[in-house]
DNA sequence: AACCTCGGTGAACGCTCGTACACTGAAACG
DNA sequence: CGTTTCAGTGTACGAGCGTTCACCGAGGTT
């Protein structure tokens, strides 16, 4: 149950390495414990007990639970950015359909691998402490702006205004967030596949609609 | 600050009426207090103090905070259903554009008028106690099914399968939820109008895309 | 008038909470 | 080698928590 001394060869570790190890253990414990109920209903003492340290030792790493929450948001968005990189790499150029399918595949894989991070973001986006909420909103907005520049490179969007690009990016990110949230609740593998298939259809609708709508305008 | 005796003419009230009054005061207080941090970080004693009753009197109305939460979900969805009714009534048949614009107008008005209810749902959808989460998910799914039957009555969807209707409804409900969440964070009136305008554009994209995509299929 | 119902009271309980403070002992350093 | 640094310890505190119980007194019933 206690994690702080998981790596058995204590002797080979320098002091800063040990501290970092404890820090990681605290982050992992907080992620585990907050999976039911938000950060607000997570106590410093619970975390300390889960990690296997005395409550006051917590302060050697974070000044408060809120500060821990901000560190978790950082950690989660690092893995989200890794996903975005994978999406870009996997994005086959040949057809829209290939691009959409492979992107959704990557998304689903990441949700499965980093389930607790995604769930944490979903929870704290609206229920977390104000600064945590603000940071999450800001990061999502960054995603939207990045996606907008990606879309600008797609064929058929040459004449689009910045605002139009952003509107479409906002729609796609919003739909992706919905998909992630549905994936989090998909218990069986079959249910997951259904969610993915639907999301692909929806993405296709959006892209067809956006391109058709613009050229008809 | 205390609300239980807000209506001055105590004498004219029957006992069940008084009880209902206190119940409403508890619900209102819980909504107010939980606006920062979720239900989980809301204590029975805080609620009692806000209402102006002694902690133990809380049990005369609810067995636990969770049960109170379920009552709040019910209350919130009653007002959401009222909105859906307004959307249907306001839905001008002449063109898609009118229908979309008026629906978004109604949505924005309701978010403004029932802000705390929408914020509560947004918060507890992922951070609330399990049963609260499940109830919210179920209600949203009901919305999707209702919307699917509405869409089926639209011109151009005659040949659609049940699944296709549901996929589009799921997309629209998801986008609406995103819009509501953005409206909740729109501080100035101008920002609100921008969100509405974008949402209208996005809805237009989705409908054009869905109809175009289907007929191309 | 006598009785019963029941929403609200107030004291008391055993917890958990965040935080203050003085401490230890091994790692890092001059 | 002696000194300093500092992650983790252990105790203690006051505050807030959910829940228990016996009690009250106005409202409703007969």
Short mmCIF file of C-alpha atoms in Angstrom, two decimals, chain A residues 120-217:
data_model
loop_
_atom_site.label_atom_id
_atom_site.label_comp_id
_atom_site.label_asym_id
_atom_site.label_seq_id
_atom_site.Cartn_x
_atom_site.Cartn_y
_atom_site.Cartn_z
CA UNK A 120 -9.42 13.99 -13.46
CA UNK A 121 -9.69 16.73 -16.08
CA UNK A 122 -13.37 15.96 -16.72
CA UNK A 123 -14.09 16.17 -13.00
CA UNK A 124 -12.11 19.26 -12.11
CA UNK A 125 -13.02 21.24 -15.21
CA UNK A 126 -16.17 22.46 -13.46
CA UNK A 127 -15.96 21.20 -9.90
CA UNK A 128 -12.33 21.97 -9.05
CA UNK A 129 -10.88 24.95 -7.19
CA UNK A 130 -11.11 28.21 -9.23
CA UNK A 131 -7.50 28.29 -10.31
CA UNK A 132 -7.58 24.63 -11.38
CA UNK A 133 -10.70 25.33 -13.43
CA UNK A 134 -9.08 28.38 -15.01
CA UNK A 135 -5.93 26.47 -15.94
CA UNK A 136 -7.91 23.67 -17.56
CA UNK A 137 -10.02 26.13 -19.53
CA UNK A 138 -6.90 27.91 -20.68
CA UNK A 139 -5.24 24.70 -21.84
CA UNK A 140 -8.32 23.62 -23.76
CA UNK A 141 -8.42 27.01 -25.45
CA UNK A 142 -4.80 26.51 -26.47
CA UNK A 143 -5.80 23.19 -28.03
CA UNK A 144 -8.50 24.96 -30.00
CA UNK A 145 -6.08 27.54 -31.35
CA UNK A 146 -3.60 24.84 -32.34
CA UNK A 147 -6.31 22.85 -34.06
CA UNK A 148 -7.41 25.99 -35.92
CA UNK A 149 -3.94 26.33 -37.48
CA UNK A 150 -3.99 22.62 -38.36
CA UNK A 151 -7.33 23.06 -40.09
CA UNK A 152 -5.98 26.03 -42.00
CA UNK A 153 -3.53 23.65 -43.68
CA UNK A 154 -6.32 21.40 -44.91
CA UNK A 155 -7.34 21.68 -48.60
CA UNK A 156 -10.46 23.78 -49.09
CA UNK A 157 -9.97 26.15 -46.19
CA UNK A 158 -7.73 28.65 -47.94
CA UNK A 159 -10.21 31.51 -47.95
CA UNK A 160 -11.42 31.04 -44.38
CA UNK A 161 -11.16 33.83 -41.84
CA UNK A 162 -9.44 33.33 -38.49
CA UNK A 163 -12.81 33.43 -36.75
CA UNK A 164 -14.28 30.74 -39.02
CA UNK A 165 -11.30 28.50 -38.39
CA UNK A 166 -11.71 28.99 -34.67
CA UNK A 167 -15.44 28.26 -34.75
CA UNK A 168 -14.82 24.93 -36.43
CA UNK A 169 -11.93 24.09 -34.11
CA UNK A 170 -14.12 24.93 -31.12
CA UNK A 171 -16.81 22.60 -32.44
CA UNK A 172 -14.36 19.75 -33.01
CA UNK A 173 -12.69 20.11 -29.61
CA UNK A 174 -16.09 20.27 -27.93
CA UNK A 175 -17.19 17.09 -29.71
CA UNK A 176 -13.89 15.40 -28.82
CA UNK A 177 -14.37 16.28 -25.17
CA UNK A 178 -17.87 14.78 -25.31
CA UNK A 179 -16.46 11.66 -26.92
CA UNK A 180 -13.78 11.32 -24.26
CA UNK A 181 -16.39 11.66 -21.55
CA UNK A 182 -18.51 8.97 -23.17
CA UNK A 183 -15.44 6.72 -23.52
CA UNK A 184 -14.81 7.11 -19.80
CA UNK A 185 -18.23 5.64 -19.12
CA UNK A 186 -18.05 2.90 -21.75
CA UNK A 187 -17.65 -0.16 -19.56
CA UNK A 188 -17.35 -2.96 -22.08
CA UNK A 189 -15.10 -2.98 -25.13
CA UNK A 190 -18.09 -3.22 -27.46
CA UNK A 191 -19.61 -0.07 -25.99
CA UNK A 192 -16.30 1.67 -26.54
CA UNK A 193 -16.24 0.67 -30.19
CA UNK A 194 -19.77 1.99 -30.65
CA UNK A 195 -18.79 5.34 -29.17
CA UNK A 196 -15.78 5.50 -31.49
CA UNK A 197 -17.83 4.63 -34.57
CA UNK A 198 -20.39 7.27 -33.71
CA UNK A 199 -17.69 9.86 -33.09
CA UNK A 200 -16.18 9.14 -36.52
CA UNK A 201 -19.56 9.63 -38.17
CA UNK A 202 -20.06 12.86 -36.27
CA UNK A 203 -16.64 14.18 -37.22
CA UNK A 204 -17.39 13.38 -40.84
CA UNK A 205 -20.69 15.25 -40.58
CA UNK A 206 -18.97 18.27 -39.11
CA UNK A 207 -16.24 18.42 -41.74
CA UNK A 208 -18.60 17.86 -44.65
CA UNK A 209 -20.92 20.47 -43.17
CA UNK A 210 -18.21 23.02 -42.54
CA UNK A 211 -16.76 22.72 -46.03
CA UNK A 212 -20.18 22.63 -47.69
CA UNK A 213 -21.50 25.47 -45.61
CA UNK A 214 -18.54 27.69 -46.34
CA UNK A 215 -18.57 27.17 -50.07
CA UNK A 216 -22.34 27.74 -50.16
CA UNK A 217 -21.88 31.01 -48.26
#
